[in-house]
Amino acid sequence: MKRTVWMLVVALAAAGVWLATRLMAQPAGDPLMESFRMVEVASVADAMEQLYGQKIYMSHEMRPLQVTKFAGPAVTVLLKKEEHKEGSKASEGMLDAIDNAKPGSVYVMVLEDGADYAGIGGLMATAMKYRGFAGAVIDGGVRDTPQIRKLQFPVFSRGVVPSTTINHYRFAGVNVPVTCAGVRVNAGDIITADEDGVAVVPRARAAEVLKKAEDLDNTEHSMIPFIEKYRSIKEAVAKFGRI
């Protein structure tokens, strides 16, 4: 029994160190973003639905390469499917978007019909990491996964593929409205992500959504010891009004 408790303590401590490291690795300075990094994405999704009746979470197909949690304003990039022989020149705009973005940004790339094409690889991830991006959300594929995992740079995508966009796609715009994995994203919208998925919050509604999400988090976290003590989820839901 003592060994089990000790192992649990060690595991919780390791998780705390990991989370602290991830949060410290993201640029500080914007209290709103820092607060969104602390709330659960599930609570953000619930808050947006309860307040505005809107579904603002991306498709279940958007999954992270590794355990991660981040939040930041969106820099949107759109690539259109087009076969050509211009090489990387036709994609320069997506690279300019990286070099010109502010630290703390989230790179949101949409590839038209792009599930089988890698919108990001090791080189782009390295640039984003050292430009101070909070993370990347790619409505398409990802490749060079060993390098990206080694970087510990957070990437969500529809899957892992070995392909390239070069000669198959053309840059079509930066900071334009896009539909990413089923959700409308405008430049500057807040992207928040964790192991549950990715949610999008319009900047104008951010403060209200954050407050509601924090309240939902606090309620749920208060329910856990109640359930442990009384061994009844039904009583907990009746008392706290959340499930």
CSV table of C-alpha atoms in Angstrom, one decimal:
chain,number,residue,atom,x,y,z
A,1,MET,CA,0.0,0.0,0.0
A,2,LYS,CA,2.8,2.4,1.0
A,3,ARG,CA,4.6,1.6,-2.3
A,4,THR,CA,1.4,2.4,-4.3
A,5,VAL,CA,0.9,5.7,-2.6
A,6,TRP,CA,4.6,6.6,-3.1
A,7,MET,CA,4.4,5.8,-6.8
A,8,LEU,CA,1.3,7.9,-7.1
A,9,VAL,CA,3.0,10.9,-5.4
A,10,VAL,CA,6.0,10.5,-7.8
A,11,ALA,CA,3.7,10.3,-10.8
A,12,LEU,CA,1.8,13.5,-9.7
A,13,ALA,CA,5.0,15.3,-9.1
A,14,ALA,CA,6.3,14.4,-12.5
A,15,ALA,CA,3.1,15.6,-14.1
A,16,GLY,CA,3.4,18.8,-12.2
A,17,VAL,CA,7.0,19.4,-13.4
A,18,TRP,CA,5.9,18.6,-17.0
A,19,LEU,CA,3.0,21.1,-16.9
A,20,ALA,CA,5.2,23.8,-15.3
A,21,THR,CA,7.8,23.3,-18.0
A,22,ARG,CA,5.3,23.5,-20.8
A,23,LEU,CA,3.8,26.7,-19.4
A,24,MET,CA,7.1,28.3,-18.8
A,25,ALA,CA,8.2,27.5,-22.3
A,26,GLN,CA,5.3,29.5,-23.7
A,27,PRO,CA,5.8,33.3,-23.9
A,28,ALA,CA,4.4,35.2,-20.9
A,29,GLY,CA,2.9,38.7,-20.9
A,30,ASP,CA,-0.7,38.4,-21.9
A,31,PRO,CA,-2.8,37.5,-18.8
A,32,LEU,CA,-5.7,36.4,-20.9
A,33,MET,CA,-3.6,33.8,-22.8
A,34,GLU,CA,-2.0,32.7,-19.6
A,35,SER,CA,-5.4,32.1,-18.1
A,36,PHE,CA,-6.6,30.1,-21.1
A,37,ARG,CA,-3.5,27.9,-20.8
A,38,MET,CA,-4.7,26.9,-17.3
A,39,VAL,CA,-8.4,25.9,-18.1
A,40,GLU,CA,-9.4,22.6,-19.7
A,41,VAL,CA,-10.4,22.7,-23.3
A,42,ALA,CA,-13.5,20.7,-22.5
A,43,SER,CA,-14.6,23.5,-20.2
A,44,VAL,CA,-13.9,26.1,-22.9
A,45,ALA,CA,-16.1,24.1,-25.3
A,46,ASP,CA,-18.9,23.7,-22.8
A,47,ALA,CA,-18.7,27.4,-21.9
A,48,MET,CA,-19.0,28.5,-25.5
A,49,GLU,CA,-22.0,26.1,-26.0
A,50,GLN,CA,-23.7,27.2,-22.9
A,51,LEU,CA,-23.2,30.9,-23.4
A,52,TYR,CA,-23.8,31.1,-27.2
A,53,GLY,CA,-25.1,27.8,-28.3
A,54,GLN,CA,-22.1,27.3,-30.6
A,55,LYS,CA,-19.9,24.3,-31.3
A,56,ILE,CA,-16.4,25.7,-31.4
A,57,TYR,CA,-14.2,22.5,-31.1
A,58,MET,CA,-12.4,20.9,-34.0
A,59,SER,CA,-13.0,17.4,-35.4
A,60,HIS,CA,-11.9,14.4,-33.3
A,61,GLU,CA,-9.4,13.7,-36.1
A,62,MET,CA,-7.2,16.6,-34.9
A,63,ARG,CA,-4.8,14.8,-32.6
A,64,PRO,CA,-1.5,15.9,-31.0
A,65,LEU,CA,1.8,14.2,-31.6
A,66,GLN,CA,2.5,14.1,-27.8
A,67,VAL,CA,1.0,15.3,-24.5
A,68,THR,CA,0.6,19.0,-24.7
A,69,LYS,CA,-1.4,22.0,-23.6
A,70,PHE,CA,-1.2,25.5,-25.1
A,71,ALA,CA,-3.2,28.6,-26.0
A,72,GLY,CA,-2.5,31.6,-28.2
A,73,PRO,CA,-3.8,33.9,-30.9
A,74,ALA,CA,-4.3,32.4,-34.4
A,75,VAL,CA,-2.1,33.1,-37.4
A,76,THR,CA,-4.1,31.6,-40.2
A,77,VAL,CA,-2.6,30.2,-43.4
A,78,LEU,CA,-4.5,28.8,-46.4
A,79,LEU,CA,-3.1,26.5,-49.1
A,80,LYS,CA,-5.0,25.6,-52.2
A,81,LYS,CA,-4.6,22.3,-54.0
A,82,GLU,CA,-2.9,22.8,-57.4
A,83,GLU,CA,-0.4,20.7,-59.3
A,84,HIS,CA,2.5,22.8,-60.7
A,85,LYS,CA,6.3,22.8,-61.2
A,86,GLU,CA,7.2,26.0,-59.4
A,87,GLY,CA,8.7,24.2,-56.4
A,88,SER,CA,8.9,25.9,-53.0
A,89,LYS,CA,8.4,29.4,-54.6
A,90,ALA,CA,4.7,28.8,-54.7
A,91,SER,CA,4.7,28.2,-50.9
A,92,GLU,CA,6.9,31.1,-49.7
A,93,GLY,CA,3.9,32.8,-48.2
A,94,MET,CA,3.5,30.1,-45.6
A,95,LEU,CA,7.1,30.6,-44.5
A,96,ASP,CA,6.7,34.4,-44.4
A,97,ALA,CA,3.8,33.8,-42.0
A,98,ILE,CA,6.2,32.0,-39.6
A,99,ASP,CA,8.9,34.6,-39.8
A,100,ASN,CA,6.5,37.6,-39.3
A,101,ALA,CA,4.4,36.2,-36.5
A,102,LYS,CA,4.6,37.4,-32.9
A,103,PRO,CA,5.8,35.1,-30.2
A,104,GLY,CA,3.0,33.2,-28.5
A,105,SER,CA,1.1,32.8,-31.8
A,106,VAL,CA,-0.6,29.5,-32.9
A,107,TYR,CA,0.0,28.6,-36.5
A,108,VAL,CA,-3.3,27.5,-38.0
A,109,MET,CA,-2.8,26.0,-41.5
A,110,VAL,CA,-5.6,24.6,-43.7
A,111,LEU,CA,-4.7,22.4,-46.7
A,112,GLU,CA,-7.5,22.0,-49.2
A,113,ASP,CA,-8.3,18.3,-49.3
A,114,GLY,CA,-5.0,17.8,-47.5
A,115,ALA,CA,-5.3,14.8,-45.1
A,116,ASP,CA,-2.7,12.9,-47.2
A,117,TYR,CA,-0.2,15.8,-47.4
A,118,ALA,CA,2.1,17.0,-44.7
A,119,GLY,CA,1.6,20.7,-44.0
A,120,ILE,CA,4.4,20.8,-41.5
A,121,GLY,CA,7.7,19.0,-41.0
A,122,GLY,CA,10.8,19.3,-39.0
A,123,LEU,CA,12.2,22.5,-40.6
A,124,MET,CA,9.0,24.5,-40.1
A,125,ALA,CA,8.5,23.1,-36.6
A,126,THR,CA,12.1,24.2,-35.7
A,127,ALA,CA,11.4,27.7,-37.1
A,128,MET,CA,8.2,27.9,-35.1
A,129,LYS,CA,9.9,26.6,-31.9
A,130,TYR,CA,12.6,29.2,-32.1
A,131,ARG,CA,10.3,32.0,-33.1
A,132,GLY,CA,8.4,31.4,-29.9
A,133,PHE,CA,5.1,29.9,-31.3
A,134,ALA,CA,2.8,28.4,-28.7
A,135,GLY,CA,1.9,25.5,-31.1
A,136,ALA,CA,0.6,24.6,-34.5
A,137,VAL,CA,-2.8,23.2,-35.7
A,138,ILE,CA,-2.7,21.7,-39.2
A,139,ASP,CA,-5.8,20.7,-41.1
A,140,GLY,CA,-3.7,18.2,-43.0
A,141,GLY,CA,-0.9,15.9,-42.2
A,142,VAL,CA,2.5,16.1,-40.4
A,143,ARG,CA,5.8,14.4,-41.1
A,144,ASP,CA,9.3,14.3,-39.6
A,145,THR,CA,7.7,13.3,-36.4
A,146,PRO,CA,10.9,12.1,-34.6
A,147,GLN,CA,12.4,15.6,-35.0
A,148,ILE,CA,9.3,17.3,-33.9
A,149,ARG,CA,8.9,15.1,-30.9
A,150,LYS,CA,12.6,15.8,-30.0
A,151,LEU,CA,11.9,19.5,-30.3
A,152,GLN,CA,8.9,19.0,-28.0
A,153,PHE,CA,7.0,21.5,-30.2
A,154,PRO,CA,3.2,21.0,-29.9
A,155,VAL,CA,1.5,20.0,-33.2
A,156,PHE,CA,-2.1,18.9,-33.8
A,157,SER,CA,-2.9,17.4,-37.2
A,158,ARG,CA,-5.2,14.9,-38.9
A,159,GLY,CA,-2.5,12.3,-39.1
A,160,VAL,CA,1.1,11.3,-39.9
A,161,VAL,CA,2.1,11.1,-43.6
A,162,PRO,CA,5.4,11.1,-45.5
A,163,SER,CA,4.3,13.4,-48.3
A,164,THR,CA,5.1,17.0,-49.2
A,165,THR,CA,2.9,20.0,-50.3
A,166,ILE,CA,5.6,21.2,-52.7
A,167,ASN,CA,4.4,21.1,-56.3
A,168,HIS,CA,1.0,20.0,-55.1
A,169,TYR,CA,-0.2,23.2,-53.3
A,170,ARG,CA,-0.1,26.9,-53.7
A,171,PHE,CA,-0.1,29.5,-50.9
A,172,ALA,CA,-3.5,31.3,-50.9
A,173,GLY,CA,-3.4,33.7,-48.0
A,174,VAL,CA,-2.3,34.6,-44.5
A,175,ASN,CA,-4.5,35.8,-41.7
A,176,VAL,CA,-7.6,35.2,-43.8
A,177,PRO,CA,-10.7,33.5,-42.5
A,178,VAL,CA,-10.4,29.7,-42.7
A,179,THR,CA,-12.4,26.6,-41.8
A,180,CYS,CA,-10.1,24.4,-39.8
A,181,ALA,CA,-11.4,20.8,-39.0
A,182,GLY,CA,-14.9,22.1,-39.1
A,183,VAL,CA,-14.5,25.3,-37.2
A,184,ARG,CA,-14.3,28.9,-38.5
A,185,VAL,CA,-11.0,30.6,-37.5
A,186,ASN,CA,-10.2,34.2,-37.9
A,187,ALA,CA,-6.8,35.8,-37.4
A,188,GLY,CA,-6.4,36.7,-33.7
A,189,ASP,CA,-9.0,34.2,-32.4
A,190,ILE,CA,-7.8,32.3,-29.4
A,191,ILE,CA,-6.8,28.7,-30.0
A,192,THR,CA,-6.7,26.5,-27.0
A,193,ALA,CA,-5.6,22.9,-27.1
A,194,ASP,CA,-4.9,19.9,-24.8
A,195,GLU,CA,-5.2,16.1,-25.0
A,196,ASP,CA,-9.0,16.4,-25.4
A,197,GLY,CA,-8.7,18.4,-28.6
A,198,VAL,CA,-8.7,22.0,-30.0
A,199,ALA,CA,-11.2,24.8,-29.4
A,200,VAL,CA,-11.5,28.3,-30.9
A,201,VAL,CA,-12.7,31.3,-29.1
A,202,PRO,CA,-13.5,34.6,-30.9
A,203,ARG,CA,-11.4,37.3,-29.4
A,204,ALA,CA,-14.4,39.6,-28.7
A,205,ARG,CA,-15.9,36.8,-26.5
A,206,ALA,CA,-12.8,35.7,-24.8
A,207,ALA,CA,-13.2,37.3,-21.4
A,208,GLU,CA,-16.7,36.0,-20.9
A,209,VAL,CA,-15.9,32.5,-22.2
A,210,LEU,CA,-12.8,32.3,-20.0
A,211,LYS,CA,-14.8,33.3,-16.8
A,212,LYS,CA,-17.4,30.6,-17.6
A,213,ALA,CA,-14.8,28.0,-18.3
A,214,GLU,CA,-13.0,28.7,-15.1
A,215,ASP,CA,-16.3,28.4,-13.2
A,216,LEU,CA,-17.0,25.0,-14.9
A,217,ASP,CA,-13.5,23.8,-14.1
A,218,ASN,CA,-13.8,24.8,-10.4
A,219,THR,CA,-17.2,23.1,-10.1
A,220,GLU,CA,-16.0,19.8,-11.7
A,221,HIS,CA,-12.8,19.8,-9.6
A,222,SER,CA,-14.9,20.3,-6.5
A,223,MET,CA,-17.1,17.3,-7.5
A,224,ILE,CA,-14.3,14.8,-7.5
A,225,PRO,CA,-13.7,14.7,-3.7
A,226,PHE,CA,-17.5,14.7,-3.2
A,227,ILE,CA,-17.8,11.6,-5.4
A,228,GLU,CA,-14.9,9.9,-3.7
A,229,LYS,CA,-16.5,10.5,-0.3
A,230,TYR,CA,-20.1,9.7,-1.0
A,231,ARG,CA,-19.5,7.2,-3.9
A,232,SER,CA,-22.4,8.6,-5.9
A,233,ILE,CA,-22.1,10.5,-9.1
A,234,LYS,CA,-25.9,11.1,-9.1
A,235,GLU,CA,-25.8,12.9,-5.8
A,236,ALA,CA,-22.8,14.9,-7.0
A,237,VAL,CA,-24.7,16.1,-10.1
A,238,ALA,CA,-27.7,16.9,-8.1
A,239,LYS,CA,-25.6,19.0,-5.7
A,240,PHE,CA,-23.3,20.8,-8.2
A,241,GLY,CA,-25.4,20.8,-11.4
A,242,ARG,CA,-22.6,19.6,-13.7
A,243,ILE,CA,-21.7,16.5,-15.6
